mmCIF file of C-alpha atoms and ligand atoms in Angstrom:
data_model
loop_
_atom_site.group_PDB
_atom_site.id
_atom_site.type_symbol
_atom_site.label_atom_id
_atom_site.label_comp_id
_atom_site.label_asym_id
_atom_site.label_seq_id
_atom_site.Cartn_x
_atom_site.Cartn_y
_atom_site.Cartn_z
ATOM 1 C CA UNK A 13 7.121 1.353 -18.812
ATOM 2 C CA UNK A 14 8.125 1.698 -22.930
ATOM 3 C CA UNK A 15 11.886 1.566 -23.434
ATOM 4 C CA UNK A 16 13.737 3.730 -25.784
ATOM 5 C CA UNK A 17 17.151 3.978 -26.625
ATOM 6 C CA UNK A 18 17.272 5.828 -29.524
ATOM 7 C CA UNK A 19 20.489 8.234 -29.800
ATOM 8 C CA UNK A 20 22.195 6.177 -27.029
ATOM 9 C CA UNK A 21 25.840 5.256 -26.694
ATOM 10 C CA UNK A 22 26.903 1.663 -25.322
ATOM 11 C CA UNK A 23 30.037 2.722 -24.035
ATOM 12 C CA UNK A 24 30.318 0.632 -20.859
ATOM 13 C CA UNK A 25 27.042 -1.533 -19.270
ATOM 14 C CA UNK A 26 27.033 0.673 -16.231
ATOM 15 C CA UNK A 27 25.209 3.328 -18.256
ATOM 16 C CA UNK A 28 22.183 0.541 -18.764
ATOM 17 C CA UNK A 29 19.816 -0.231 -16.515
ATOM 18 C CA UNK A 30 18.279 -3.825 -15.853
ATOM 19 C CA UNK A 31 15.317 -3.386 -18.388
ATOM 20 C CA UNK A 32 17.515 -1.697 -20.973
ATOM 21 C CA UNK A 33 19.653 -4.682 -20.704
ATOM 22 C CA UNK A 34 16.507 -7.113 -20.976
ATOM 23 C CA UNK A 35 15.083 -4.998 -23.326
ATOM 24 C CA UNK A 36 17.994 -5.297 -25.717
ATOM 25 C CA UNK A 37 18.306 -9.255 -25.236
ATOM 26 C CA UNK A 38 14.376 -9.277 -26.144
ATOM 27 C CA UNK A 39 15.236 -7.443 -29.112
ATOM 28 C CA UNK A 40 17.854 -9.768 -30.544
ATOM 29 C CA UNK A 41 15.913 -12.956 -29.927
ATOM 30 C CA UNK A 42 13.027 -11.198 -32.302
ATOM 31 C CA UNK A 43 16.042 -10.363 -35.192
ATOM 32 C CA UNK A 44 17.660 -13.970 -34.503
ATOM 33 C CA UNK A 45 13.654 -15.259 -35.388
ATOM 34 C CA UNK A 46 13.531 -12.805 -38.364
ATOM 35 C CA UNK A 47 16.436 -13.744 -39.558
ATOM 36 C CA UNK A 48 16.042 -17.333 -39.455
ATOM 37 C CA UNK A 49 13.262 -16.831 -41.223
ATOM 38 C CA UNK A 50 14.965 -15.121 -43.739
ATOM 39 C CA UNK A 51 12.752 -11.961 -43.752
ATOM 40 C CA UNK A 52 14.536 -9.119 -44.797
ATOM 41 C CA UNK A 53 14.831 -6.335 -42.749
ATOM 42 C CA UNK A 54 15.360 -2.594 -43.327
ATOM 43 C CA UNK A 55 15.348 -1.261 -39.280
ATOM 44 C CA UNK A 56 18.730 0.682 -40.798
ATOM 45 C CA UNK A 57 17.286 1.491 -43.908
ATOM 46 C CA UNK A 58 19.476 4.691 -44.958
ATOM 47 C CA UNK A 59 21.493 4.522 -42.206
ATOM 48 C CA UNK A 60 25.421 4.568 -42.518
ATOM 49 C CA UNK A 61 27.678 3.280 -39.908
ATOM 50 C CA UNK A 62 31.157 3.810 -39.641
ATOM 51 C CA UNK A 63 33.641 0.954 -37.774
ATOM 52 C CA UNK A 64 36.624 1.959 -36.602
ATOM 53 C CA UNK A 65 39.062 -0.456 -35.616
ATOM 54 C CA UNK A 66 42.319 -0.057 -33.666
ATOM 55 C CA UNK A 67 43.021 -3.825 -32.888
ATOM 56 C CA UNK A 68 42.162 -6.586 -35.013
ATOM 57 C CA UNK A 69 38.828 -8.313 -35.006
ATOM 58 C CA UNK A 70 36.598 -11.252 -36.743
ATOM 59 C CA UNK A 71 33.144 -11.504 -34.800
ATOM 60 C CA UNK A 72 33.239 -7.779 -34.156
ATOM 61 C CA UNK A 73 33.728 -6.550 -37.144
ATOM 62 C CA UNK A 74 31.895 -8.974 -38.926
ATOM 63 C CA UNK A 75 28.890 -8.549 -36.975
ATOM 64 C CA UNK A 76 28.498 -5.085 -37.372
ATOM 65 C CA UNK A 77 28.864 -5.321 -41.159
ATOM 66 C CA UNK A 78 26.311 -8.712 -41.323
ATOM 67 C CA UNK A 79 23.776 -6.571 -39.039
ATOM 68 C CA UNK A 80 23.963 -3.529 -40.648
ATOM 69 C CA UNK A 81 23.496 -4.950 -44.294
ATOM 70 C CA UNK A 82 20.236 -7.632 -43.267
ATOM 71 C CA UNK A 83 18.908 -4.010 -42.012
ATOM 72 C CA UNK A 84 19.375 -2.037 -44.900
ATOM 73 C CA UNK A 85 22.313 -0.090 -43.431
ATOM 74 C CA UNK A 86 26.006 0.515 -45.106
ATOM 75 C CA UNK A 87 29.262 0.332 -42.924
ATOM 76 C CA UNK A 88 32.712 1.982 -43.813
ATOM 77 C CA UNK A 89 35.376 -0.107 -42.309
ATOM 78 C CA UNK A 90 38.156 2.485 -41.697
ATOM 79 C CA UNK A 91 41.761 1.226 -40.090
ATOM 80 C CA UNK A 92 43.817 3.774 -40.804
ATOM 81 C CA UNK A 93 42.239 6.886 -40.375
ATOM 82 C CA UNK A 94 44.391 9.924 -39.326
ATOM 83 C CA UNK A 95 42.556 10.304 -35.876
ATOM 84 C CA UNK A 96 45.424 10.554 -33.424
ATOM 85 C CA UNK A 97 47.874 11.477 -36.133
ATOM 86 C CA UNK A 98 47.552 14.069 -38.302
ATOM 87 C CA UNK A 99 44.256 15.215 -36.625
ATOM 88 C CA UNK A 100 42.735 15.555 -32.965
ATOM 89 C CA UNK A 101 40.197 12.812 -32.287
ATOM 90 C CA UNK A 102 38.124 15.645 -31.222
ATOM 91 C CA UNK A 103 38.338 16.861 -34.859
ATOM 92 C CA UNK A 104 38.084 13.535 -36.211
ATOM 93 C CA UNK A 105 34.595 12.790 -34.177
ATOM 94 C CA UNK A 106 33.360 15.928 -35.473
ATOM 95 C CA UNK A 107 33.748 15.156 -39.113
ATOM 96 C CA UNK A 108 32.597 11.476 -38.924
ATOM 97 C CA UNK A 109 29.377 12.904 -36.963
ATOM 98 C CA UNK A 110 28.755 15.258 -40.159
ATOM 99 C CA UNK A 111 28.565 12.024 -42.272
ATOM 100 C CA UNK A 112 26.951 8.936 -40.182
ATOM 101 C CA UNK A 113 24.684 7.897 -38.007
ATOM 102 C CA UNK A 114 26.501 5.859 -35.814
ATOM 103 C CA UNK A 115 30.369 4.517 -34.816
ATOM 104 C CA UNK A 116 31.522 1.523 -33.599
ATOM 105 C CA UNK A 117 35.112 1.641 -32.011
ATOM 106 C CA UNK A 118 37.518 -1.031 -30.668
ATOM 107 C CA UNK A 119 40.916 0.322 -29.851
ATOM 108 C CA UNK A 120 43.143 0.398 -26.711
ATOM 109 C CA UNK A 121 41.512 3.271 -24.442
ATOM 110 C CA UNK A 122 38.233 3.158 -22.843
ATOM 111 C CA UNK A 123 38.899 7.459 -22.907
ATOM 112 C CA UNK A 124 39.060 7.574 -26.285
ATOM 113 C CA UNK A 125 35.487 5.564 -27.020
ATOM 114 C CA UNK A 126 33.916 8.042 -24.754
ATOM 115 C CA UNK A 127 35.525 11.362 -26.040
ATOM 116 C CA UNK A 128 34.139 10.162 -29.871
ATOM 117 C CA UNK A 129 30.713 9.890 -28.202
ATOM 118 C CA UNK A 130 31.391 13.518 -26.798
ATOM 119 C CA UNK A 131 32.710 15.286 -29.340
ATOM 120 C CA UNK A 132 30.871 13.169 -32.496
ATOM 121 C CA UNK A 133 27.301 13.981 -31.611
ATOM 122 C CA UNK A 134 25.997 10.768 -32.800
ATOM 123 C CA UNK A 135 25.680 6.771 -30.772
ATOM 124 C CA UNK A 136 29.071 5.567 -30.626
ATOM 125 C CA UNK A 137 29.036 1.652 -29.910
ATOM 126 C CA UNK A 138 32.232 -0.026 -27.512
ATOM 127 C CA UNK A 139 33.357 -2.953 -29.703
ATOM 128 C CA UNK A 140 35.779 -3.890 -27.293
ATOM 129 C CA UNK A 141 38.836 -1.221 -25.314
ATOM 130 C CA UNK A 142 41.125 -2.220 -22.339
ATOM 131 C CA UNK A 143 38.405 -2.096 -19.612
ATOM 132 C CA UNK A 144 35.156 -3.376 -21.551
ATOM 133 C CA UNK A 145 33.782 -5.090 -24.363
ATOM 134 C CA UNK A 146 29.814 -4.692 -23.529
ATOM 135 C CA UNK A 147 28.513 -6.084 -27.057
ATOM 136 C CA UNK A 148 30.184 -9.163 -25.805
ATOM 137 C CA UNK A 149 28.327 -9.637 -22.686
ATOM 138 C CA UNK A 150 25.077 -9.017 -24.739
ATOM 139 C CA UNK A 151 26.086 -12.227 -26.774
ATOM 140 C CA UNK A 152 27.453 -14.041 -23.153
ATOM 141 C CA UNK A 153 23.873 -13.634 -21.856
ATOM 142 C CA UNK A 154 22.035 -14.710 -24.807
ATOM 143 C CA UNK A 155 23.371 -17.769 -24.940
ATOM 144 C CA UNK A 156 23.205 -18.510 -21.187
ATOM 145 C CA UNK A 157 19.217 -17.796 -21.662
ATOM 146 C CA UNK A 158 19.494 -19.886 -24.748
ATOM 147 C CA UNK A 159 20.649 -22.631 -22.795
ATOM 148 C CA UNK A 160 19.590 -22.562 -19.091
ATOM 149 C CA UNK A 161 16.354 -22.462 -18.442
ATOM 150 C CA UNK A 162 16.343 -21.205 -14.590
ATOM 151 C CA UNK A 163 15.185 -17.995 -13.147
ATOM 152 C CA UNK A 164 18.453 -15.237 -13.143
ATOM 153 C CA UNK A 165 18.880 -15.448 -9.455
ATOM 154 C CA UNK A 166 19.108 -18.926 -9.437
ATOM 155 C CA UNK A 167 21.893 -19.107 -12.755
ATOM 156 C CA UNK A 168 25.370 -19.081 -11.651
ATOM 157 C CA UNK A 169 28.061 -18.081 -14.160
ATOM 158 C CA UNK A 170 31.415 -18.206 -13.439
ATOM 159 C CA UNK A 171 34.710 -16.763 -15.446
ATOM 160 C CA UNK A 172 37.998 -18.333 -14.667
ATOM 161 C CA UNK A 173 41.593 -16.582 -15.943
ATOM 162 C CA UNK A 174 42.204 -12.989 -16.665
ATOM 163 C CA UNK A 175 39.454 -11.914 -14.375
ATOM 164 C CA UNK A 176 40.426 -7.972 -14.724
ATOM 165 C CA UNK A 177 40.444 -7.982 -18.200
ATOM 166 C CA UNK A 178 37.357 -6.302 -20.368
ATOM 167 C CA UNK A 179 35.499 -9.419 -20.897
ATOM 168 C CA UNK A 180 35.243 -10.767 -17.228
ATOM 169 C CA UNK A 181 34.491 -7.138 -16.018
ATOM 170 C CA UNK A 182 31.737 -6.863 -18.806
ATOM 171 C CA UNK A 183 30.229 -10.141 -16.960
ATOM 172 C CA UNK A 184 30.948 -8.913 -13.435
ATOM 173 C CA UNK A 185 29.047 -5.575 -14.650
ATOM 174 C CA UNK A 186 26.384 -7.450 -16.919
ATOM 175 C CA UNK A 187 25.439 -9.869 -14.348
ATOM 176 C CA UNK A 188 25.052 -7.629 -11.541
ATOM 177 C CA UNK A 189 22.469 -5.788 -13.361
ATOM 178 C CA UNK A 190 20.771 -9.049 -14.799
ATOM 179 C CA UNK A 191 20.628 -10.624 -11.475
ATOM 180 C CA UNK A 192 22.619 -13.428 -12.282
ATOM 181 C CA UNK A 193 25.315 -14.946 -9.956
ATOM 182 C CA UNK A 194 28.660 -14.646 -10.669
ATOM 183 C CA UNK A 195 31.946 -15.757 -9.526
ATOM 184 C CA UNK A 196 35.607 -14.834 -10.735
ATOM 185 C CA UNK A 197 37.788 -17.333 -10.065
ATOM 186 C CA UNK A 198 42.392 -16.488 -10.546
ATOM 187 C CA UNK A 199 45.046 -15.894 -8.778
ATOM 188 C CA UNK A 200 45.020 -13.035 -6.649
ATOM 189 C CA UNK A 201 46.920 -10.803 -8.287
ATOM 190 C CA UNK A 202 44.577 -11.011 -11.822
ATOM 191 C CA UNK A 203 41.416 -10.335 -10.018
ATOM 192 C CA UNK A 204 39.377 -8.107 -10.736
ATOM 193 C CA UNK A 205 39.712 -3.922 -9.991
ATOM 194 C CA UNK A 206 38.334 -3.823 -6.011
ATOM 195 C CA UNK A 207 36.494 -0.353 -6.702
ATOM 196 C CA UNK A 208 34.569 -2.306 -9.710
ATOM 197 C CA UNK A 209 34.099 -5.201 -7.156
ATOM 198 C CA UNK A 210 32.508 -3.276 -4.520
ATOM 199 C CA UNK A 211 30.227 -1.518 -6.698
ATOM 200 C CA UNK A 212 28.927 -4.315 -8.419
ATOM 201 C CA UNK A 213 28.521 -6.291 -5.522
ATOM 202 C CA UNK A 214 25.979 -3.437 -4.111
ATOM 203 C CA UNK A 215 24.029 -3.436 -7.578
ATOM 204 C CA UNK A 216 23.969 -7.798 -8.164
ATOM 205 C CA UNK A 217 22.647 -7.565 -4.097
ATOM 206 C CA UNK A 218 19.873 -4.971 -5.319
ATOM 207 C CA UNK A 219 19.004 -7.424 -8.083
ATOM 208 C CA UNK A 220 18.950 -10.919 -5.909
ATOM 209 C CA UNK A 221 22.635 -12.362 -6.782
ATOM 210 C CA UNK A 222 25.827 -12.584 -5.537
ATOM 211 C CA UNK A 223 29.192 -11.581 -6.609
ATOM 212 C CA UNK A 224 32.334 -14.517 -5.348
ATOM 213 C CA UNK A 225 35.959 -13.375 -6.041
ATOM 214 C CA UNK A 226 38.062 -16.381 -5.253
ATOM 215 C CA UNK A 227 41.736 -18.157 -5.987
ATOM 216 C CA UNK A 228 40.125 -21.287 -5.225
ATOM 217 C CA UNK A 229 38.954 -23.311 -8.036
ATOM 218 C CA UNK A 230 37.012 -25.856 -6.289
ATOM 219 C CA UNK A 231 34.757 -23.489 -4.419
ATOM 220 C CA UNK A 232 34.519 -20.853 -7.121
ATOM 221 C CA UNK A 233 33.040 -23.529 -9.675
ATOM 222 C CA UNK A 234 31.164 -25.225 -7.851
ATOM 223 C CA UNK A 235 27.217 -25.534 -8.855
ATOM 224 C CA UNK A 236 28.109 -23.254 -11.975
ATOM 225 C CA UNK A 237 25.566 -23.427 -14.698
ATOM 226 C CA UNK A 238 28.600 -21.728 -17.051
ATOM 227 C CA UNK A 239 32.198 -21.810 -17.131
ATOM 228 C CA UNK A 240 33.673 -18.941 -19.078
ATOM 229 C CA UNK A 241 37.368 -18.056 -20.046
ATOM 230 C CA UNK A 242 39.078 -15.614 -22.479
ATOM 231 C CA UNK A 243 42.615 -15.689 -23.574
ATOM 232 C CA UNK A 244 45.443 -15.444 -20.920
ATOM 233 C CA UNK A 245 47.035 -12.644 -23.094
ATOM 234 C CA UNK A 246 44.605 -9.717 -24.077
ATOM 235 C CA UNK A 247 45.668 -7.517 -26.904
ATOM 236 C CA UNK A 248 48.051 -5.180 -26.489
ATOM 237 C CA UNK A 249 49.851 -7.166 -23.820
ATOM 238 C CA UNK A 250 51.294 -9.757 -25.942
ATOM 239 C CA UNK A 251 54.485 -9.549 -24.164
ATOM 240 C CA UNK A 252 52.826 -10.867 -21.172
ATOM 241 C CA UNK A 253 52.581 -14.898 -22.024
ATOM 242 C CA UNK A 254 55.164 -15.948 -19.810
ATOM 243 C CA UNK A 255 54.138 -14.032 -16.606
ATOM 244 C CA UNK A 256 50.465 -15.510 -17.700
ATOM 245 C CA UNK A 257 51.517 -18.770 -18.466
ATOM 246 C CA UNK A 258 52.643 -19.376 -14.954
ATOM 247 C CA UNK A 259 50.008 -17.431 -13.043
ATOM 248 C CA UNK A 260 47.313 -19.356 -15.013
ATOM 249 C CA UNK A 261 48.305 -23.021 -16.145
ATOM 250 C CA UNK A 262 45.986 -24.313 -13.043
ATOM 251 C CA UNK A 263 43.275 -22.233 -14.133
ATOM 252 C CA UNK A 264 42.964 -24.173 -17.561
ATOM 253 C CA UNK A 265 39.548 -25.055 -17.977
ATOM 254 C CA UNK A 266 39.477 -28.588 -18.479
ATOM 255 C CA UNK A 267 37.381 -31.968 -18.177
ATOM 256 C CA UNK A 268 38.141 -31.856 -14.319
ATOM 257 C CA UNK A 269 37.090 -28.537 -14.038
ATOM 258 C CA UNK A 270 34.053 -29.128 -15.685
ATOM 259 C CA UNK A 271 33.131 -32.151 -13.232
ATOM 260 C CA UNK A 272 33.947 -29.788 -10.216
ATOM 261 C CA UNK A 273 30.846 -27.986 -10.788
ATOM 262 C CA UNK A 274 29.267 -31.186 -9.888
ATOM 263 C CA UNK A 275 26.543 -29.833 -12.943
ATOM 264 C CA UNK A 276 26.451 -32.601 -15.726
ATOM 265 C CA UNK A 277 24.711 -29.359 -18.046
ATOM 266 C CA UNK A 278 27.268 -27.545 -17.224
ATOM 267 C CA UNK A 279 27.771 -25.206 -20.459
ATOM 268 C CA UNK A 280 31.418 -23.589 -21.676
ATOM 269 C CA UNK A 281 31.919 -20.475 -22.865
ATOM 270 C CA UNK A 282 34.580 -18.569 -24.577
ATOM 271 C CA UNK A 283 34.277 -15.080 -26.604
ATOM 272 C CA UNK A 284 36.797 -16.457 -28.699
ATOM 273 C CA UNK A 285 39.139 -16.587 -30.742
ATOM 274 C CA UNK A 286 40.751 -19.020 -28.282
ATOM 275 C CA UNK A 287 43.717 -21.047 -28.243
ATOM 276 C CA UNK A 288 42.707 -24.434 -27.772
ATOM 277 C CA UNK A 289 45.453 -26.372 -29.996
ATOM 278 C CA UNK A 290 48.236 -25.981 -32.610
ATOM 279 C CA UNK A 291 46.003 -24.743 -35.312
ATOM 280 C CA UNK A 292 47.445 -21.112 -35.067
ATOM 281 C CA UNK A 293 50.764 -19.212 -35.567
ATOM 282 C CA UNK A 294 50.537 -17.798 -31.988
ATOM 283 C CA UNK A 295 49.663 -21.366 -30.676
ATOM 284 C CA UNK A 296 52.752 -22.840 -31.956
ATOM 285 C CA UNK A 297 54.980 -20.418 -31.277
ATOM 286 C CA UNK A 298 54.012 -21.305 -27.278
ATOM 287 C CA UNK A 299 53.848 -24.878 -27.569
ATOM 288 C CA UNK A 300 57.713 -24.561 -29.173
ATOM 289 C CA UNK A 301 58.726 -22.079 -26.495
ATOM 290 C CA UNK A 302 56.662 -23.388 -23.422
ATOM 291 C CA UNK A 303 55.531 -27.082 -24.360
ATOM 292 C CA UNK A 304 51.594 -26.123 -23.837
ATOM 293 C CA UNK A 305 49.415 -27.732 -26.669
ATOM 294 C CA UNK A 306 46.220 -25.456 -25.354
ATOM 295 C CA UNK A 307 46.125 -22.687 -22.871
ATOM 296 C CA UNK A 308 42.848 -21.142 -21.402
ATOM 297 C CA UNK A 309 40.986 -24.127 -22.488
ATOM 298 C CA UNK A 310 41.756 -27.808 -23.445
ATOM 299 C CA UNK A 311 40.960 -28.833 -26.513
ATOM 300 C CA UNK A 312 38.652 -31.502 -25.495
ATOM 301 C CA UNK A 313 36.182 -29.052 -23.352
ATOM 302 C CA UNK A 314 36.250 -26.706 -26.214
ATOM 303 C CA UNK A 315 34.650 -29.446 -28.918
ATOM 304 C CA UNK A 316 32.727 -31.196 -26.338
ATOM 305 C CA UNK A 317 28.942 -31.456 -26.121
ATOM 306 C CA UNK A 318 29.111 -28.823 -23.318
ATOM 307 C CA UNK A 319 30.577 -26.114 -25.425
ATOM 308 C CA UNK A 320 28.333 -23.217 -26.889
ATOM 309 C CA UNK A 321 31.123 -20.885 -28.184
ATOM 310 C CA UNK A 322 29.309 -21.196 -32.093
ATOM 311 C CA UNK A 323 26.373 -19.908 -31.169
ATOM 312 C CA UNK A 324 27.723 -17.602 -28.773
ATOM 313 C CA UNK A 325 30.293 -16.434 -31.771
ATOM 314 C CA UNK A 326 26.719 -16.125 -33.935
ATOM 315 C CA UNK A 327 25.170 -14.123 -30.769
ATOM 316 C CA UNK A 328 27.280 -11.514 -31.712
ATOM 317 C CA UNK A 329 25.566 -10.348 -34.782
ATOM 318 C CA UNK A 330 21.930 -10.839 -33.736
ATOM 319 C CA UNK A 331 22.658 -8.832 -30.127
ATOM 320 C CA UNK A 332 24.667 -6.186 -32.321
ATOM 321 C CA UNK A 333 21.705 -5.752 -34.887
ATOM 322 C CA UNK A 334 19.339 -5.185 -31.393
ATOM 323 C CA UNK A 335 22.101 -2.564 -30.479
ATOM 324 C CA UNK A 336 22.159 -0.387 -33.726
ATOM 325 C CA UNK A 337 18.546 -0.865 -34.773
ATOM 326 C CA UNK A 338 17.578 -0.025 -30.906
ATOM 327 C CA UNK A 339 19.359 2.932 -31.076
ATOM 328 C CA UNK A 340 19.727 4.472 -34.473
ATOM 329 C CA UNK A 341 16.861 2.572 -36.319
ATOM 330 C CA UNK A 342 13.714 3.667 -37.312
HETATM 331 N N1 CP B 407 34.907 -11.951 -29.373
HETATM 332 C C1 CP B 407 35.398 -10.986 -30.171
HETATM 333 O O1 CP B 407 35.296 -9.781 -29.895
HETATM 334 O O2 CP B 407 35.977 -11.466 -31.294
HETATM 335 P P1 CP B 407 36.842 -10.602 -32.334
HETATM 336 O O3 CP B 407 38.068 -10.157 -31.613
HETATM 337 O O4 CP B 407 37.133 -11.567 -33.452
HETATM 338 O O5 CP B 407 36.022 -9.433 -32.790
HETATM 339 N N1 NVA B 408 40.318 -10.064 -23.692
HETATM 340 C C1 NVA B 408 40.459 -10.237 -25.122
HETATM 341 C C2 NVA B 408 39.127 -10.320 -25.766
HETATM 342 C C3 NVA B 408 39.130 -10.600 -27.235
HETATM 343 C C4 NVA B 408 37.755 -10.658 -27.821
HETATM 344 C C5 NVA B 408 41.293 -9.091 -25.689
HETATM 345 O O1 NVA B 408 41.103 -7.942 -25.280
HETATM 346 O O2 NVA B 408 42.147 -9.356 -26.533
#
């Protein structure tokens, strides 16, 4: 069966099927080759992509801008638009579908992603809202297949923290589809949304694999091939790091943790940024109120041997590239 996805949106992973998923890692790992061998590309040639950012970004934003350019596209980076303000988003998707040929949003509601796709006529790419942040995942799983060499239904990956934020319920979603195993692992009251649960449980069963949601570290790590955390404190909730601190100081992912899985290859992964010691403003601002040197992961796990979070970080732009030039390329 060909796959296209030209003219598509990647608003959430739910609106992918299993191949389309596969099809989109397959395209990546050809771009990562081209661009390694440092054959320009022009996929985007004439294209021109417009990024629209609510919150603040590095990878994101960076990979869009990396991709589009080693494709022959142009971005506009546009952070203060008046969409919202002095004009309707409605309005605002309508004029920015007059001039490009694609959008990239990250902002706070998952609404607002999907109205530009509805009212912009053009692909309109999730860079990360409250619920999702599928571009991630597309990075998660590349490096998971860069790294663990073992038939889907036999990989287990499991996320430990903030397991109803948009990363962990990109996993739950993108593993369920892949086949993969996958286990979230917090306290009860940050797991993940039960209606999201019980349909992805029905879809990773379709696919061979299993979905755990467990408090209990010991069981929920256990014979992981990946441990994966985010930060305790998405944005937009930064007045949250006590409550979090408390909830989630035993779910630090540390060198114990690590041996739990009773899986020396265990690998770690993070979609960054992370805070993993004093080297930020944020990070010492918690240390001086709370005494913790590193949160969500220690700082040992993070530079160790097991961690992958560079070339996950670098995932980004190749699995971004396969997302534009797969669905506004030539
Ligand atoms: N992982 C990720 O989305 O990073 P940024 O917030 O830096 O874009
Ligand atoms: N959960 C984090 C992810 C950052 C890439 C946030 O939303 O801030």
């Amino acid at each position: 069966m060909s796959i296209s996805l030209k003219g598509r949106s990647l608003l959430t992973l739910k609106d992918y099927t299993r191949e389309e998923i596969e099809y989109l890692l397959d395209l990546a790992f050809k771009l990562k080759g081209k661009k390694k061998k440092k054959v320009k590309g022009n996929l985007l040639d004439g294209k021109n992509i417009v990024l629209l950012f609510e919150k603040t970004s590095t990878r994101t934003r960076c990979a869009f801008e990396v991709a589009a350019h080693d494709e022959g596209g142009n971005v506009t980076f546009l952070t203060n638009s008046q969409m919202g303000k002095k004009e309707s988003l409605e309005d605002t998707a309508k004029v920015l579908g007059r001039f490009y040929d694609g959008i990239e949003f990250r902002g706070f509601k998952q609404e607002t992603v999907e109205d530009l796709a509805k009212y912009s006529g053009i692909p309109v790419w999730n860079g990360l809202t409250d619920l999702y942040h599928p571009t991630q995942f597309l990075a998660d799983a590349m490096t998971l297949f860069e790294n663990v060499k073992k038939d889907n239904n036999d990989i287990k990956l499991t996320y430990v923290g903030d397991a109803r934020n948009n990363v962990s319920n990109s996993l739950l979603i993108g593993c369920a589809k892949l086949g993969i195993n996958f286990a979230a692992v917090s306290p009860k009251s940050l797991s993940p949304n039960e209606d999201l649960v019980k349909e992805m449980t029905k879809e990773a069963k379709k696919n061979g694999s299993s979905v755990l949601i467990t408090d209990d570290i010991d069981r929920g790590v256990k014979d992981s091939d990946a441990i994966y955390t985010d930060i305790w404190v998405s944005m937009g909730e930064e007045d949250k790091f006590e409550e979090r601190i408390n909830l989630l100081k035993s779910y630090q992912v540390n060198k114990e943790m690590l041996e739990k899985t009773g899986n020396e290859n265990v690998i770690f992964l993070h979609c960054l940024p992370s805070f993993h010691d004093l080297n930020t403003s944020i990070g010492l601002d918690i240390y001086n109120k709370y005494g913790l040197r590193e949160m969500e992961v220690t700082d040992e796990v993070f530079r160790s041997n097991h961690s992958k979070v560079f070339d996950e970080a670098e995932n980004r732009m190749h699995t971004i590239k396969a997302i534009m030039c797969a669905t506004i390329g030539e």
